[in-house]
């Protein structure tokens, strides 16, 4: 039996002792039982935003990695050694991510890294990770280029293009939408998903009624939505994060747009429901995790998260938890030699994660289902899941 399964079986009795407070850049986070002797610890790095506009997401990602580490430490650690998390704040900026990664590797001597950054920073650091030959598992950055540089970088979330393809299939074949408007955030995340959606929707016979980019931080979408309404779409696909998505769905309803609201994993946060209120009702989006999943690994994860943080974990938390678990499961088998660890990560197959069974293909991309969720009665509800190639 894999160690992850053993941990899942006994972890309900574990009382987590992780601090929920945001760590400063380059903080080290240990369980209370971690020895002070650095030679008896294994350092695992984490990089992502702990300050700036996406700090909430980064904090959730880091805290989820801490939860995974605490579980391993309580179960005996990695080959008898305790694991220590060293976190670096990239502020959501590629240049800061690059500095952070170099510090993690050269100064802190981490043996592997959980990538909690977004697509722009992740693309920037991927080449450096490969150059320095330290394994990294990307938690939730979806740009396809991030895994193209070599065999030291794997990803536990499907790529942006695959997510776009999946929604095109669902919108056209399941929902029978034929005239779809698209609003997308003008960054790598938005462009990579939208480009694939547009291509696949065209192949399936749908028309893109109108397409418009927007900026992160935008609040007034009235002019864009006036143009959308004039195009009379039967579907409105919003490719962006929850802040802008909540504003768009609210203003779309106020503008009298009745098109089916479609979205991406950026919607998958309690903040989307909080900010968008009743306007989110009926919107449907793709994601990789749902808290009502009946699998035991999900129930345990959700219960622990609720006990510690008093809310429901989101997709980012799930993905980062799984990324850390993939690395530690590989360490348990291969030790901390980076070449052997890299290979053990690459060989991951059918590892039971909170976001599904995790297997890496030869392209270092995860093979697992895309999940479709909708908002019903003010809550996220599971619709279906489907695996795409």
Short mmCIF file of C-alpha atoms in Angstrom, two decimals:
data_model
loop_
_atom_site.label_atom_id
_atom_site.label_comp_id
_atom_site.label_asym_id
_atom_site.label_seq_id
_atom_site.Cartn_x
_atom_site.Cartn_y
_atom_site.Cartn_z
CA UNK A 1 0.00 0.00 0.00
CA UNK A 2 1.30 3.46 -0.81
CA UNK A 3 2.26 5.68 2.11
CA UNK A 4 -0.32 8.23 1.00
CA UNK A 5 -3.03 5.65 1.57
CA UNK A 6 -1.64 4.87 5.02
CA UNK A 7 -1.66 8.54 5.88
CA UNK A 8 -5.24 8.96 4.64
CA UNK A 9 -6.37 6.07 6.80
CA UNK A 10 -5.00 7.48 10.02
CA UNK A 11 -4.97 11.19 9.47
CA UNK A 12 -8.42 11.87 10.94
CA UNK A 13 -6.89 11.39 14.38
CA UNK A 14 -4.10 13.85 13.75
CA UNK A 15 -4.40 17.27 15.34
CA UNK A 16 -2.68 19.66 12.95
CA UNK A 17 -0.52 22.29 14.61
CA UNK A 18 0.17 24.48 11.58
CA UNK A 19 -0.05 28.23 11.96
CA UNK A 20 -2.64 29.83 9.67
CA UNK A 21 -0.90 33.17 9.65
CA UNK A 22 0.75 34.31 6.44
CA UNK A 23 4.50 33.70 6.41
CA UNK A 24 6.87 36.39 5.31
CA UNK A 25 9.09 35.85 2.29
CA UNK A 26 11.60 33.02 2.83
CA UNK A 27 9.96 31.87 6.07
CA UNK A 28 10.56 28.27 7.10
CA UNK A 29 7.50 26.38 8.33
CA UNK A 30 7.91 23.18 10.39
CA UNK A 31 5.76 20.95 12.52
CA UNK A 32 6.31 21.28 16.26
CA UNK A 33 8.07 17.94 16.25
CA UNK A 34 10.70 19.02 13.70
CA UNK A 35 14.17 18.65 15.09
CA UNK A 36 16.44 21.68 15.33
CA UNK A 37 19.26 19.76 13.70
CA UNK A 38 19.24 20.82 10.06
CA UNK A 39 20.91 17.56 9.13
CA UNK A 40 17.82 15.71 10.26
CA UNK A 41 15.39 17.71 8.13
CA UNK A 42 14.46 17.69 4.46
CA UNK A 43 13.80 21.13 2.99
CA UNK A 44 10.93 21.46 0.54
CA UNK A 45 10.57 24.81 -1.22
CA UNK A 46 7.41 26.71 -2.13
CA UNK A 47 7.12 29.74 -4.42
CA UNK A 48 4.05 31.90 -4.93
CA UNK A 49 2.36 35.21 -4.05
CA UNK A 50 2.09 36.02 -0.33
CA UNK A 51 1.71 39.76 -0.96
CA UNK A 52 0.03 41.68 -3.77
CA UNK A 53 -3.38 41.23 -5.46
CA UNK A 54 -3.23 37.42 -5.51
CA UNK A 55 -1.92 36.99 -1.95
CA UNK A 56 -5.08 35.17 -0.80
CA UNK A 57 -4.54 32.47 -3.41
CA UNK A 58 -0.87 32.18 -2.56
CA UNK A 59 -1.60 31.90 1.14
CA UNK A 60 -4.11 29.11 0.51
CA UNK A 61 -1.56 27.32 -1.65
CA UNK A 62 1.20 27.60 0.95
CA UNK A 63 -1.09 26.53 3.79
CA UNK A 64 -2.18 23.45 1.84
CA UNK A 65 1.46 22.44 1.31
CA UNK A 66 2.00 22.88 5.05
CA UNK A 67 -0.94 20.57 5.79
CA UNK A 68 0.54 17.89 3.57
CA UNK A 69 3.93 18.23 5.26
CA UNK A 70 2.39 18.07 8.73
CA UNK A 71 0.71 14.81 7.83
CA UNK A 72 3.96 13.27 6.64
CA UNK A 73 5.82 14.48 9.70
CA UNK A 74 3.18 13.07 12.04
CA UNK A 75 3.43 9.75 10.19
CA UNK A 76 7.22 9.62 10.61
CA UNK A 77 8.52 11.97 7.94
CA UNK A 78 10.55 11.02 4.89
CA UNK A 79 12.67 7.98 5.63
CA UNK A 80 12.76 9.06 9.27
CA UNK A 81 13.57 12.72 8.60
CA UNK A 82 11.18 15.61 9.21
CA UNK A 83 10.16 17.86 6.33
CA UNK A 84 10.52 21.64 6.53
CA UNK A 85 8.78 24.06 4.16
CA UNK A 86 10.72 27.11 3.01
CA UNK A 87 8.38 29.66 1.40
CA UNK A 88 9.33 32.48 -0.95
CA UNK A 89 6.99 35.33 -1.92
CA UNK A 90 7.04 36.09 -5.65
CA UNK A 91 4.47 38.93 -5.31
CA UNK A 92 2.89 37.58 -8.49
CA UNK A 93 5.85 38.94 -10.49
CA UNK A 94 8.12 36.89 -12.79
CA UNK A 95 11.27 38.74 -11.74
CA UNK A 96 10.55 38.15 -8.06
CA UNK A 97 9.79 34.49 -8.74
CA UNK A 98 13.17 34.07 -10.42
CA UNK A 99 14.99 35.61 -7.46
CA UNK A 100 12.99 33.49 -5.05
CA UNK A 101 13.72 30.24 -6.81
CA UNK A 102 17.44 30.95 -6.98
CA UNK A 103 17.44 31.67 -3.25
CA UNK A 104 15.52 28.48 -2.48
CA UNK A 105 17.98 26.39 -4.47
CA UNK A 106 21.31 28.12 -3.87
CA UNK A 107 20.90 29.38 -0.29
CA UNK A 108 18.23 27.23 1.32
CA UNK A 109 19.30 24.02 -0.47
CA UNK A 110 15.78 22.72 -0.99
CA UNK A 111 15.51 19.30 -2.60
CA UNK A 112 12.33 20.09 -4.57
CA UNK A 113 9.81 22.89 -5.05
CA UNK A 114 6.03 23.20 -5.01
CA UNK A 115 5.11 25.76 -7.66
CA UNK A 116 2.33 27.93 -6.20
CA UNK A 117 2.80 30.72 -8.73
CA UNK A 118 0.67 31.79 -11.68
CA UNK A 119 1.49 31.17 -15.33
CA UNK A 120 3.70 34.23 -15.97
CA UNK A 121 6.07 33.63 -13.03
CA UNK A 122 5.97 29.86 -13.56
CA UNK A 123 7.03 30.10 -17.20
CA UNK A 124 9.91 32.34 -16.13
CA UNK A 125 11.24 30.03 -13.43
CA UNK A 126 10.76 26.74 -15.32
CA UNK A 127 13.91 27.21 -17.40
CA UNK A 128 15.97 28.04 -14.29
CA UNK A 129 14.57 24.99 -12.48
CA UNK A 130 15.66 22.82 -15.38
CA UNK A 131 19.09 24.45 -15.54
CA UNK A 132 19.72 23.90 -11.83
CA UNK A 133 18.20 20.39 -11.94
CA UNK A 134 15.87 20.63 -8.95
CA UNK A 135 12.46 18.94 -9.33
CA UNK A 136 9.37 21.14 -9.28
CA UNK A 137 5.71 20.16 -9.32
CA UNK A 138 3.45 22.94 -10.58
CA UNK A 139 0.27 23.17 -8.53
CA UNK A 140 -2.06 25.32 -10.63
CA UNK A 141 -0.31 27.39 -13.33
CA UNK A 142 -1.84 26.26 -16.63
CA UNK A 143 0.23 27.77 -19.45
CA UNK A 144 1.46 24.89 -21.65
CA UNK A 145 5.01 26.24 -22.05
CA UNK A 146 5.84 25.70 -18.35
CA UNK A 147 6.64 21.99 -18.79
CA UNK A 148 8.35 22.23 -22.17
CA UNK A 149 11.92 22.80 -20.95
CA UNK A 150 12.88 19.33 -19.72
CA UNK A 151 12.16 16.54 -17.30
CA UNK A 152 12.49 18.30 -13.93
CA UNK A 153 9.12 20.08 -14.11
CA UNK A 154 5.77 18.28 -13.82
CA UNK A 155 2.26 19.66 -13.37
CA UNK A 156 -0.69 18.33 -11.33
CA UNK A 157 -3.32 20.47 -13.06
CA UNK A 158 -4.31 20.14 -16.68
CA UNK A 159 -3.13 22.85 -19.08
CA UNK A 160 -5.09 25.94 -20.02
CA UNK A 161 -5.66 24.76 -23.61
CA UNK A 162 -7.11 21.47 -22.37
CA UNK A 163 -9.48 23.39 -20.09
CA UNK A 164 -10.58 25.55 -23.02
CA UNK A 165 -11.14 22.51 -25.19
CA UNK A 166 -13.19 20.86 -22.46
CA UNK A 167 -15.52 23.85 -22.06
CA UNK A 168 -15.99 24.14 -25.82
CA UNK A 169 -17.06 20.49 -25.89
CA UNK A 170 -19.45 20.98 -22.98
CA UNK A 171 -20.91 24.26 -24.23
CA UNK A 172 -21.59 23.01 -27.74
CA UNK A 173 -22.36 19.32 -27.26
CA UNK A 174 -24.05 19.33 -23.85
CA UNK A 175 -25.56 22.80 -23.60
CA UNK A 176 -26.16 23.19 -27.38
CA UNK A 177 -24.72 26.72 -27.48
CA UNK A 178 -23.89 27.97 -30.96
CA UNK A 179 -23.24 31.72 -30.65
CA UNK A 180 -20.83 32.38 -27.80
CA UNK A 181 -19.34 35.65 -26.54
CA UNK A 182 -15.94 35.48 -24.85
CA UNK A 183 -14.32 37.86 -22.36
CA UNK A 184 -10.79 36.90 -21.31
CA UNK A 185 -8.18 38.31 -18.95
CA UNK A 186 -5.31 39.68 -21.02
CA UNK A 187 -2.53 37.52 -19.54
CA UNK A 188 -1.07 34.12 -20.43
CA UNK A 189 -3.77 32.33 -18.43
CA UNK A 190 -6.64 33.97 -20.28
CA UNK A 191 -5.11 33.87 -23.73
CA UNK A 192 -4.04 30.22 -23.62
CA UNK A 193 -7.47 29.01 -22.49
CA UNK A 194 -9.43 31.24 -24.84
CA UNK A 195 -7.33 30.36 -27.91
CA UNK A 196 -8.00 26.65 -27.42
CA UNK A 197 -11.70 27.27 -26.70
CA UNK A 198 -12.11 29.29 -29.88
CA UNK A 199 -10.40 26.64 -32.01
CA UNK A 200 -12.39 23.74 -30.58
CA UNK A 201 -15.71 25.61 -30.64
CA UNK A 202 -15.12 26.36 -34.32
CA UNK A 203 -14.42 22.71 -35.07
CA UNK A 204 -17.70 21.80 -33.36
CA UNK A 205 -19.68 24.28 -35.45
CA UNK A 206 -20.13 27.14 -32.96
CA UNK A 207 -19.60 30.82 -33.71
CA UNK A 208 -17.66 33.28 -31.55
CA UNK A 209 -20.12 36.17 -31.49
CA UNK A 210 -17.67 38.64 -29.95
CA UNK A 211 -14.32 38.47 -28.14
CA UNK A 212 -12.88 41.09 -25.82
CA UNK A 213 -9.87 41.14 -23.45
CA UNK A 214 -9.90 42.82 -20.05
CA UNK A 215 -7.27 43.63 -17.45
CA UNK A 216 -6.82 42.14 -13.99
CA UNK A 217 -8.18 44.67 -11.56
CA UNK A 218 -10.82 46.05 -13.95
CA UNK A 219 -14.09 46.86 -12.21
CA UNK A 220 -16.29 48.54 -14.83
CA UNK A 221 -17.28 46.27 -17.72
CA UNK A 222 -20.25 48.29 -18.95
CA UNK A 223 -18.87 49.18 -22.39
CA UNK A 224 -17.72 45.62 -23.09
CA UNK A 225 -21.06 44.21 -21.98
CA UNK A 226 -22.97 46.69 -24.15
CA UNK A 227 -21.14 45.19 -27.13
CA UNK A 228 -21.82 41.68 -25.86
CA UNK A 229 -25.54 42.35 -25.57
CA UNK A 230 -25.65 43.70 -29.11
CA UNK A 231 -24.08 40.45 -30.37
CA UNK A 232 -27.00 38.50 -28.82
CA UNK A 233 -25.01 35.43 -27.72
CA UNK A 234 -26.55 32.31 -26.23
CA UNK A 235 -23.42 31.72 -24.12
CA UNK A 236 -21.01 34.08 -22.33
CA UNK A 237 -17.62 32.50 -21.57
CA UNK A 238 -15.58 34.47 -19.02
CA UNK A 239 -11.93 33.43 -18.78
CA UNK A 240 -10.60 35.07 -15.64
CA UNK A 241 -10.35 35.03 -11.86
CA UNK A 242 -13.10 35.41 -9.30
CA UNK A 243 -12.79 39.16 -8.63
CA UNK A 244 -13.37 40.21 -12.22
CA UNK A 245 -15.71 37.27 -12.93
CA UNK A 246 -18.02 38.28 -10.05
CA UNK A 247 -18.14 41.86 -11.34
CA UNK A 248 -18.84 40.68 -14.89
CA UNK A 249 -21.72 38.37 -13.97
CA UNK A 250 -23.30 41.06 -11.79
CA UNK A 251 -23.05 43.72 -14.49
CA UNK A 252 -24.16 41.27 -17.20
CA UNK A 253 -27.38 40.59 -15.28
CA UNK A 254 -27.91 44.31 -14.75
CA UNK A 255 -27.44 44.86 -18.50
CA UNK A 256 -30.15 42.31 -19.26
CA UNK A 257 -27.85 39.69 -20.78
CA UNK A 258 -29.57 36.30 -20.50
CA UNK A 259 -26.82 34.18 -22.06
CA UNK A 260 -25.64 31.07 -20.20
CA UNK A 261 -22.65 32.06 -18.05
CA UNK A 262 -19.61 29.83 -18.56
CA UNK A 263 -16.29 30.02 -16.75
CA UNK A 264 -12.95 28.53 -15.76
CA UNK A 265 -11.20 27.33 -12.62
CA UNK A 266 -10.56 30.95 -11.67
CA UNK A 267 -14.22 30.98 -10.56
CA UNK A 268 -13.56 28.18 -8.10
CA UNK A 269 -13.39 30.15 -4.88
CA UNK A 270 -15.89 30.99 -2.15
CA UNK A 271 -15.04 34.60 -3.02
CA UNK A 272 -16.85 34.23 -6.36
CA UNK A 273 -20.09 33.42 -4.53
CA UNK A 274 -19.51 36.08 -1.90
CA UNK A 275 -18.78 38.87 -4.37
CA UNK A 276 -21.19 37.86 -7.13
CA UNK A 277 -24.06 36.93 -4.80
CA UNK A 278 -27.25 35.72 -6.56
CA UNK A 279 -25.89 36.80 -9.94
CA UNK A 280 -23.64 33.73 -9.96
CA UNK A 281 -26.65 31.38 -9.96
CA UNK A 282 -26.56 29.02 -12.93
CA UNK A 283 -23.00 29.82 -14.00
CA UNK A 284 -21.04 26.72 -14.98
CA UNK A 285 -17.26 26.34 -14.96
CA UNK A 286 -14.41 23.87 -15.31
CA UNK A 287 -12.18 22.96 -12.39
CA UNK A 288 -10.13 20.11 -10.93
CA UNK A 289 -11.63 19.68 -7.46
CA UNK A 290 -14.95 19.69 -5.66
CA UNK A 291 -15.37 19.62 -1.91
CA UNK A 292 -18.43 17.34 -1.97
CA UNK A 293 -16.48 14.52 -3.66
CA UNK A 294 -17.21 11.33 -1.68
CA UNK A 295 -13.70 9.87 -1.94
CA UNK A 296 -12.09 9.42 1.48
CA UNK A 297 -8.98 11.44 0.62
CA UNK A 298 -11.22 14.42 -0.20
CA UNK A 299 -13.39 14.06 2.90
CA UNK A 300 -10.31 13.96 5.12
CA UNK A 301 -8.76 16.98 3.39
CA UNK A 302 -11.97 19.02 3.56
CA UNK A 303 -12.58 18.17 7.23
CA UNK A 304 -9.05 19.12 8.21
CA UNK A 305 -9.18 22.36 6.25
CA UNK A 306 -12.50 23.32 7.82
CA UNK A 307 -11.22 22.50 11.31
CA UNK A 308 -8.13 24.62 10.82
CA UNK A 309 -9.32 27.54 8.69
CA UNK A 310 -13.10 27.54 9.26
CA UNK A 311 -13.96 27.57 5.57
CA UNK A 312 -14.15 25.23 2.56
CA UNK A 313 -10.92 24.53 0.63
CA UNK A 314 -10.79 25.66 -2.96
CA UNK A 315 -9.17 24.31 -6.09
CA UNK A 316 -5.86 26.08 -5.41
CA UNK A 317 -5.63 24.49 -1.97
CA UNK A 318 -6.38 21.05 -3.40
CA UNK A 319 -3.82 21.39 -6.18
CA UNK A 320 -1.05 22.56 -3.86
CA UNK A 321 -1.79 19.81 -1.35
CA UNK A 322 -1.55 17.27 -4.16
CA UNK A 323 1.67 18.79 -5.54
CA UNK A 324 3.33 18.49 -2.12
CA UNK A 325 2.05 14.93 -1.69
CA UNK A 326 3.42 13.91 -5.11
CA UNK A 327 6.87 15.17 -4.12
CA UNK A 328 6.88 13.55 -0.69
CA UNK A 329 5.55 10.25 -2.00
CA UNK A 330 8.41 10.26 -4.54
CA UNK A 331 10.91 11.16 -1.79
CA UNK A 332 9.70 8.25 0.29
CA UNK A 333 10.61 5.94 -2.58
CA UNK A 334 13.73 7.58 -3.99
CA UNK A 335 15.21 9.68 -1.19
CA UNK A 336 16.53 13.19 -1.74
CA UNK A 337 19.01 12.64 -4.56
CA UNK A 338 17.60 15.08 -7.12
CA UNK A 339 18.15 12.88 -10.16
CA UNK A 340 16.46 9.88 -8.54
CA UNK A 341 13.71 12.08 -7.09
CA UNK A 342 13.01 13.62 -10.48
CA UNK A 343 12.58 10.18 -11.99
CA UNK A 344 10.32 9.00 -9.16
CA UNK A 345 8.08 12.04 -9.70
CA UNK A 346 7.98 11.39 -13.44
CA UNK A 347 6.96 7.78 -12.73
CA UNK A 348 3.98 8.79 -10.56
CA UNK A 349 0.99 6.67 -11.48
CA UNK A 350 -2.53 6.44 -10.00
CA UNK A 351 -1.60 8.37 -6.87
CA UNK A 352 -4.87 9.11 -5.06
CA UNK A 353 -5.00 12.89 -4.73
CA UNK A 354 -7.71 15.28 -3.68
CA UNK A 355 -8.06 16.34 -7.32
CA UNK A 356 -8.27 12.76 -8.65
CA UNK A 357 -5.87 9.93 -9.40
CA UNK A 358 -2.60 11.48 -10.51
CA UNK A 359 -0.55 10.00 -13.35
CA UNK A 360 2.04 11.89 -15.39
CA UNK A 361 2.30 11.40 -19.13
CA UNK A 362 5.55 11.47 -21.08
CA UNK A 363 5.01 15.21 -21.57
CA UNK A 364 5.05 15.69 -17.75
CA UNK A 365 1.40 16.73 -17.80
CA UNK A 366 -1.14 15.16 -15.47
CA UNK A 367 -3.72 12.74 -16.79
CA UNK A 368 -6.97 13.17 -14.84
CA UNK A 369 -10.57 14.27 -15.48
CA UNK A 370 -11.78 17.82 -15.99
CA UNK A 371 -14.63 18.56 -13.58
CA UNK A 372 -17.66 20.66 -14.48
CA UNK A 373 -19.39 22.56 -11.68
CA UNK A 374 -22.41 24.85 -11.54
CA UNK A 375 -23.82 27.29 -8.99
CA UNK A 376 -27.17 26.11 -7.67
CA UNK A 377 -28.96 27.54 -4.64
CA UNK A 378 -25.91 29.63 -3.89
CA UNK A 379 -23.54 26.66 -3.72
CA UNK A 380 -21.09 24.91 -6.02
CA UNK A 381 -22.67 21.69 -7.32
CA UNK A 382 -21.00 18.88 -9.27
CA UNK A 383 -22.25 18.40 -12.84
CA UNK A 384 -19.95 15.84 -14.50
CA UNK A 385 -16.34 14.92 -15.15
CA UNK A 386 -14.60 13.85 -18.33
CA UNK A 387 -11.03 12.98 -19.30
CA UNK A 388 -9.63 14.74 -22.39
CA UNK A 389 -6.44 14.03 -24.33
#
